[in-house]
Tab-separated table of C-alpha atoms in Angstrom:
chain	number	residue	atom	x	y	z
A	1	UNK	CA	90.669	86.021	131.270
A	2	UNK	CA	90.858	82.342	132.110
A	3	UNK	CA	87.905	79.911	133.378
A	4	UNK	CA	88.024	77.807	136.700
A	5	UNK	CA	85.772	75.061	137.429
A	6	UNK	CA	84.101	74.491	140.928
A	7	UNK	CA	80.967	71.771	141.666
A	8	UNK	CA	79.829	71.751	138.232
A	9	UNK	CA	80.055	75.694	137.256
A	10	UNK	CA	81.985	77.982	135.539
A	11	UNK	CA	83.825	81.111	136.958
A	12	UNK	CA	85.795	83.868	134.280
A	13	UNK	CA	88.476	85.234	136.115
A	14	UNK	CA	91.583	87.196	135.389
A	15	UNK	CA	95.119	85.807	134.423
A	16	UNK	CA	97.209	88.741	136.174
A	17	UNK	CA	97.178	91.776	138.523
A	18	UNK	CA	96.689	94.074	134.893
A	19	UNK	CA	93.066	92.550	134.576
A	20	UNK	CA	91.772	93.172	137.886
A	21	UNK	CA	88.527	95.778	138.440
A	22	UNK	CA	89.397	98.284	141.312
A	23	UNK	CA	87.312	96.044	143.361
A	24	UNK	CA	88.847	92.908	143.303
A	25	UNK	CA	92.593	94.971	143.411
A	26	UNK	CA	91.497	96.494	146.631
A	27	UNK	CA	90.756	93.607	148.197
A	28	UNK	CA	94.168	91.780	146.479
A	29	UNK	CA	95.577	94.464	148.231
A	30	UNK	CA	94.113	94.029	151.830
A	31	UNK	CA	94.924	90.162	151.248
A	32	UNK	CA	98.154	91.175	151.148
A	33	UNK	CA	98.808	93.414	153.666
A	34	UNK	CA	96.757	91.245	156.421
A	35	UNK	CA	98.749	88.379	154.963
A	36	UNK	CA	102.115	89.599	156.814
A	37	UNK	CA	102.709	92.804	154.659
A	38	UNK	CA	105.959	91.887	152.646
A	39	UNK	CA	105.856	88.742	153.878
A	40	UNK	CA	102.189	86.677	152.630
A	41	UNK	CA	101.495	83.383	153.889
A	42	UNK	CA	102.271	81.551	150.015
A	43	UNK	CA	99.182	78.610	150.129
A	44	UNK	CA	97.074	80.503	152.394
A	45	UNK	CA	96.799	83.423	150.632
A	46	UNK	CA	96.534	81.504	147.339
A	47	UNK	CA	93.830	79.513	148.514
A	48	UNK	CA	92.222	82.700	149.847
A	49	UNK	CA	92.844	84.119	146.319
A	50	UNK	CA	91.077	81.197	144.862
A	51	UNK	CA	88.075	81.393	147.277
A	52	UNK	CA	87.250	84.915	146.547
A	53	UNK	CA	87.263	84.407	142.790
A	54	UNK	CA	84.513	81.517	143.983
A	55	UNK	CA	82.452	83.813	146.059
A	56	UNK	CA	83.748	82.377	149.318
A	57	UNK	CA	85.443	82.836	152.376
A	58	UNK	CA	87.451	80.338	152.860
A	59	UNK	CA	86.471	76.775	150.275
A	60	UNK	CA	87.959	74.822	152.469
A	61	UNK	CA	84.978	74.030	154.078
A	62	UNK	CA	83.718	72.291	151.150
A	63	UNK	CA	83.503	68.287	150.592
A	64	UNK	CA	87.018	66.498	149.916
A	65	UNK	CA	86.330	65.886	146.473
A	66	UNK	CA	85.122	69.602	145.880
A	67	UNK	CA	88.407	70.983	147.849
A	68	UNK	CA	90.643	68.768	145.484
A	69	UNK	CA	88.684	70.318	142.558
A	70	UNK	CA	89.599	73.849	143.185
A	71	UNK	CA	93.211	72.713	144.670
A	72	UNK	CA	93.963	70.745	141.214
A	73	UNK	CA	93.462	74.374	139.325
A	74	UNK	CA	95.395	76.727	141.803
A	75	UNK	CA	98.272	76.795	139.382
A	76	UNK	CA	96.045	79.347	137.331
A	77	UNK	CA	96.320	81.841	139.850
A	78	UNK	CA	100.170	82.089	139.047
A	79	UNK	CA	99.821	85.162	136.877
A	80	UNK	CA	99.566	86.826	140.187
A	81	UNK	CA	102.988	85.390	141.868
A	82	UNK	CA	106.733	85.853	141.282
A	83	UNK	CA	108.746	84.169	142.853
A	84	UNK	CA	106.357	82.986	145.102
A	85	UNK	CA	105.118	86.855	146.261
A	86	UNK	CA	102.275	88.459	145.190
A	87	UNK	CA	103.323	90.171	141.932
A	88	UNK	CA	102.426	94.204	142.463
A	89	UNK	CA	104.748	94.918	139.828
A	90	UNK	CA	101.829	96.566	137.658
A	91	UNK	CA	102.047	100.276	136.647
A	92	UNK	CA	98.295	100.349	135.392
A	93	UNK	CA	96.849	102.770	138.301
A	94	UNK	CA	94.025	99.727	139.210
A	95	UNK	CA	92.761	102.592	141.961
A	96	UNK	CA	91.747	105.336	139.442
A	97	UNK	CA	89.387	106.515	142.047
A	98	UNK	CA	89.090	105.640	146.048
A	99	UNK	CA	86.451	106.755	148.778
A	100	UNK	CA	86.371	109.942	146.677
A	101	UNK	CA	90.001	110.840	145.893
A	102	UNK	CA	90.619	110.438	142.550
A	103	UNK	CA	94.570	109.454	141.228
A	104	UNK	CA	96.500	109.911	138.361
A	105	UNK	CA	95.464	107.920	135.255
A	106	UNK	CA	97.743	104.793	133.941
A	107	UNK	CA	101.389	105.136	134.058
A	108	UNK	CA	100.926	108.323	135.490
A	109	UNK	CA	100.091	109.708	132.116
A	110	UNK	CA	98.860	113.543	132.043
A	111	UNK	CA	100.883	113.504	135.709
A	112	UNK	CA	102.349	117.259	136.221
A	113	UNK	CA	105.933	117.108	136.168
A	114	UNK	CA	105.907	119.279	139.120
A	115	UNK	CA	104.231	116.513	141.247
A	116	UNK	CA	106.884	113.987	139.577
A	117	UNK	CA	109.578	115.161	140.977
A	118	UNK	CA	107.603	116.092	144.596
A	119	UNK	CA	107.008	112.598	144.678
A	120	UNK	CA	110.419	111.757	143.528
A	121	UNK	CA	111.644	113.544	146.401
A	122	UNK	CA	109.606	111.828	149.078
A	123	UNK	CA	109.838	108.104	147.545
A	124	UNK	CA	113.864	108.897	147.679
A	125	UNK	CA	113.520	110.420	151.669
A	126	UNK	CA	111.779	107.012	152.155
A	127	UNK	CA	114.409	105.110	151.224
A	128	UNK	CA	116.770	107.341	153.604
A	129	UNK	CA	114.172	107.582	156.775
A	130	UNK	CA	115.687	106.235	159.929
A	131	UNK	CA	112.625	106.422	162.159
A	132	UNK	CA	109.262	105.225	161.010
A	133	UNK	CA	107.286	108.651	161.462
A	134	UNK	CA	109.702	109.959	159.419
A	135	UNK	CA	108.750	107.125	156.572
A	136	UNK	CA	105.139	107.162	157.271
A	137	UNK	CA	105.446	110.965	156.497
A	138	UNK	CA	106.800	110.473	153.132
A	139	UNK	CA	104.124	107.754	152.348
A	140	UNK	CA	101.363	110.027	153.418
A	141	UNK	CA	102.866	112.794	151.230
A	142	UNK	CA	103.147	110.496	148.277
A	143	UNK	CA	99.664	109.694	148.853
A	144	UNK	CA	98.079	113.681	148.821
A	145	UNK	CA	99.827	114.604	146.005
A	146	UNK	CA	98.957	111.437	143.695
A	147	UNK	CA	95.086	111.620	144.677
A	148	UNK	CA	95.037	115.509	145.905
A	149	UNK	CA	94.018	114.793	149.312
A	150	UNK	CA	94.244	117.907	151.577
A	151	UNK	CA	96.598	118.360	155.103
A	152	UNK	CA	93.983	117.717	157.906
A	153	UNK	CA	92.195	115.007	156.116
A	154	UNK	CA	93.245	111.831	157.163
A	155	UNK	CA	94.566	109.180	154.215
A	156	UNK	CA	92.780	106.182	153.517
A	157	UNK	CA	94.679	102.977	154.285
A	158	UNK	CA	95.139	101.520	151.202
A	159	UNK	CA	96.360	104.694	149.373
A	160	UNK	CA	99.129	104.786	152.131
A	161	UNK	CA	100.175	101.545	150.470
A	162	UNK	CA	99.200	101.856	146.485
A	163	UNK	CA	100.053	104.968	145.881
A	164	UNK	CA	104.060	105.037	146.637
A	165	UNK	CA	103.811	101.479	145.055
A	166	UNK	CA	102.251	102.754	141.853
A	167	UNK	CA	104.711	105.581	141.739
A	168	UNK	CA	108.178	103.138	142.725
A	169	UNK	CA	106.678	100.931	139.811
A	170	UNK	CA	106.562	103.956	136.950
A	171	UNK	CA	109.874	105.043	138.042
A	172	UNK	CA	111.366	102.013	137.967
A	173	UNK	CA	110.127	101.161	134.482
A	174	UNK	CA	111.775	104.172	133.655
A	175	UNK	CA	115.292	103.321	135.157
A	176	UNK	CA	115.348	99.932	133.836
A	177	UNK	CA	114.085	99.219	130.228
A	178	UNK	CA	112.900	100.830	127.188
A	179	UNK	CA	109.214	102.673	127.607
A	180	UNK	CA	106.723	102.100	124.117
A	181	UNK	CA	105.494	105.648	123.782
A	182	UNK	CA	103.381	106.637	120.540
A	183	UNK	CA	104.575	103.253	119.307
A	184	UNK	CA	108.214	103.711	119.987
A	185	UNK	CA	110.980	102.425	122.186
A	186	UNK	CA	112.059	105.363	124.254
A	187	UNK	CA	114.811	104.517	126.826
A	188	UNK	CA	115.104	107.128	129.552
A	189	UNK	CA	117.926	105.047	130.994
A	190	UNK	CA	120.410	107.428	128.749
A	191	UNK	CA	119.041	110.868	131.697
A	192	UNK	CA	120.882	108.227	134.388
A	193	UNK	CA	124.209	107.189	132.200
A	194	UNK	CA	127.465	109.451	133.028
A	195	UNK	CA	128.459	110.818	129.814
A	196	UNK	CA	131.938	111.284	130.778
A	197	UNK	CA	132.394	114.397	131.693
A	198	UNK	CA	131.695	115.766	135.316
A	199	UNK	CA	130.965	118.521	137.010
A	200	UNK	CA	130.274	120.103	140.434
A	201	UNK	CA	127.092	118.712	142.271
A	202	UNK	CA	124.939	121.212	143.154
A	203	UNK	CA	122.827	118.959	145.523
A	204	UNK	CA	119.342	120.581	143.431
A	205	UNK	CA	118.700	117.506	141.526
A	206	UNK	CA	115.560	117.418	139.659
A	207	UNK	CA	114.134	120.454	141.163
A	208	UNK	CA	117.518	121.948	139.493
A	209	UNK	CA	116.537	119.906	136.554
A	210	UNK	CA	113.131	122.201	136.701
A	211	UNK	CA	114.809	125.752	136.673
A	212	UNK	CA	117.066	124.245	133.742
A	213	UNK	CA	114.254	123.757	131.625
A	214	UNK	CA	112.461	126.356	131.886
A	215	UNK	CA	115.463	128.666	131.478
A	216	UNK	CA	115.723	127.088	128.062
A	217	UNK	CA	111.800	128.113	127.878
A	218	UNK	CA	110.352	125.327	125.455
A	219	UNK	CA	107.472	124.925	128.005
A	220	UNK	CA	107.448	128.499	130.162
A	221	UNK	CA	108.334	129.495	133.369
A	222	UNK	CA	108.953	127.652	136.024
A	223	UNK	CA	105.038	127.065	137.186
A	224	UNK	CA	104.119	126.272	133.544
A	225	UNK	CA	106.763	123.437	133.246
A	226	UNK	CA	105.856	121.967	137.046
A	227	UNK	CA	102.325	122.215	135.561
A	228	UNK	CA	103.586	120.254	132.260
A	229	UNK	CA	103.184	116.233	131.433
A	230	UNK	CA	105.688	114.407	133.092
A	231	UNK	CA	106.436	112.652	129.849
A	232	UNK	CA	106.701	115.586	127.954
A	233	UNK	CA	109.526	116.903	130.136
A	234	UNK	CA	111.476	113.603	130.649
A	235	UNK	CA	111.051	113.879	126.714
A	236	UNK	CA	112.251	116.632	126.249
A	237	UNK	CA	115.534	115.757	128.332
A	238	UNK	CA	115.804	112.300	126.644
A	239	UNK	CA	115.939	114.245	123.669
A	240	UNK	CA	118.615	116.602	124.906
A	241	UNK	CA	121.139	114.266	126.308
A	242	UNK	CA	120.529	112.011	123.082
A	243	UNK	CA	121.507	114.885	120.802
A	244	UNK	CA	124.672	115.406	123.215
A	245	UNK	CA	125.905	111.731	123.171
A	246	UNK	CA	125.251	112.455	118.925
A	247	UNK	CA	127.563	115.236	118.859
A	248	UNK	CA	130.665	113.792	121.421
A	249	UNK	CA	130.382	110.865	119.281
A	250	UNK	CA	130.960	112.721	115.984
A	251	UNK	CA	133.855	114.921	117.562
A	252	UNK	CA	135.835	111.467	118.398
């Protein structure tokens, strides 16, 4: 938490997107997407930022020498940019619970593997979607699954928006770097290396990555393993190729 000064008090706020209350990330959120979606306004949605934080709409409205106050100290509120963008790059799940629907818990911990790699599938057609129904589709889907909202009920707005987000930004952390679990450096970027040898694609991908494992039956059929943690599965295959690369390497 830092401290910003305005007209002779004191305000605690917080340093980066990680430290926000589900309040104030909803409405860092709506900022955001009323700022131009991918595309925010840079000052004006700093200063808008800055003038929540302060209880305000907009403290521009204040004296001059009040307004140059608050301006002087806007560089605090760069924990929340990169590169000039809001930074969103969080995989803390800062909506653990919205208008009812509750989500999956920090880095999708406890997440069933099963819903991993439904999600998986739709964040990859929304990559691939040509018409905008067709993305808006895959969102939605993202959306039930991560907060278990039923067909027929309509998603809330901002889910449409936070959950694929909070799902791109776990996946990603697992494509590109090292993950601490228990204490340890596990890197999952081994699953996504080519080990050499090829063979036929059979087009399945991780749903054939679901029938593998549970024909080797360490966590049951294939129910109980799309029921299973997440973590415990991509584990379990870290584990697998890992002892695979061992072995080639001691028969060169």
């Amino acid at each position: 938490m830092q401290i910003i000064k305005s007209r002779g008090k004191e305000y605690e706020i917080p340093e980066n997107i990680d430290e926000l209350t589900p309040d104030q990330y909803a409405y860092f959120l709506m900022l955001y997407l009323t700022s131009g979606y991918h595309n925010p306004k840079g000052q004006t949605f700093i200063e808008r930022w800055m003038s929540y934080f302060l209880g305000m709409e907009d403290y521009k409205i204040l004296l001059p020498e009040y307004i140059a106050e608050i301006d002087a100290q806007l560089p605090l509120l760069g924990g929340f940019f990169v590169n000039g963008e809001p930074d969103l790059r969080t995989v803390r799940n800062l909506l653990p619970e919205y208008k009812g629907f509750k989500g999956p818990a920090d880095g999708l911990s406890g997440f069933p593997f099963g819903k991993f790699v439904e999600c998986l599938t739709e964040l990859t057609g929304m990559g691939k979607a040509e018409r905008e129904a067709d993305y808006e589709e895959c969102v939605d889907h993202i959306a039930r699954v991560m907060y278990d909202i039923a067909e027929g009920v309509d998603v809330p707005y901002l889910l449409k928006f936070h959950a694929p987000r909070l799902f791109y930004n776990v996946w990603n952390m697992i494509q590109t770097g090292p993950v601490e679990i228990n204490g340890e450096p596990i890197d999952f970027r081994i699953l996504f290396r080519s080990s050499g040898e090829s063979r036929p694609d059979d087009k399945t991908g991780w749903t054939g990555i679901t029938f593998e494992v549970a024909e080797k039956g360490v966590f049951g059929t294939v129910p109980e393993v799309e029921a299973t943690d997440m973590w415990a599965v991509l584990i379990y295959l870290y584990k697998c190729k890992f002892e695979y690369n061992y072995e080639k390497s001691k028969m060169k």
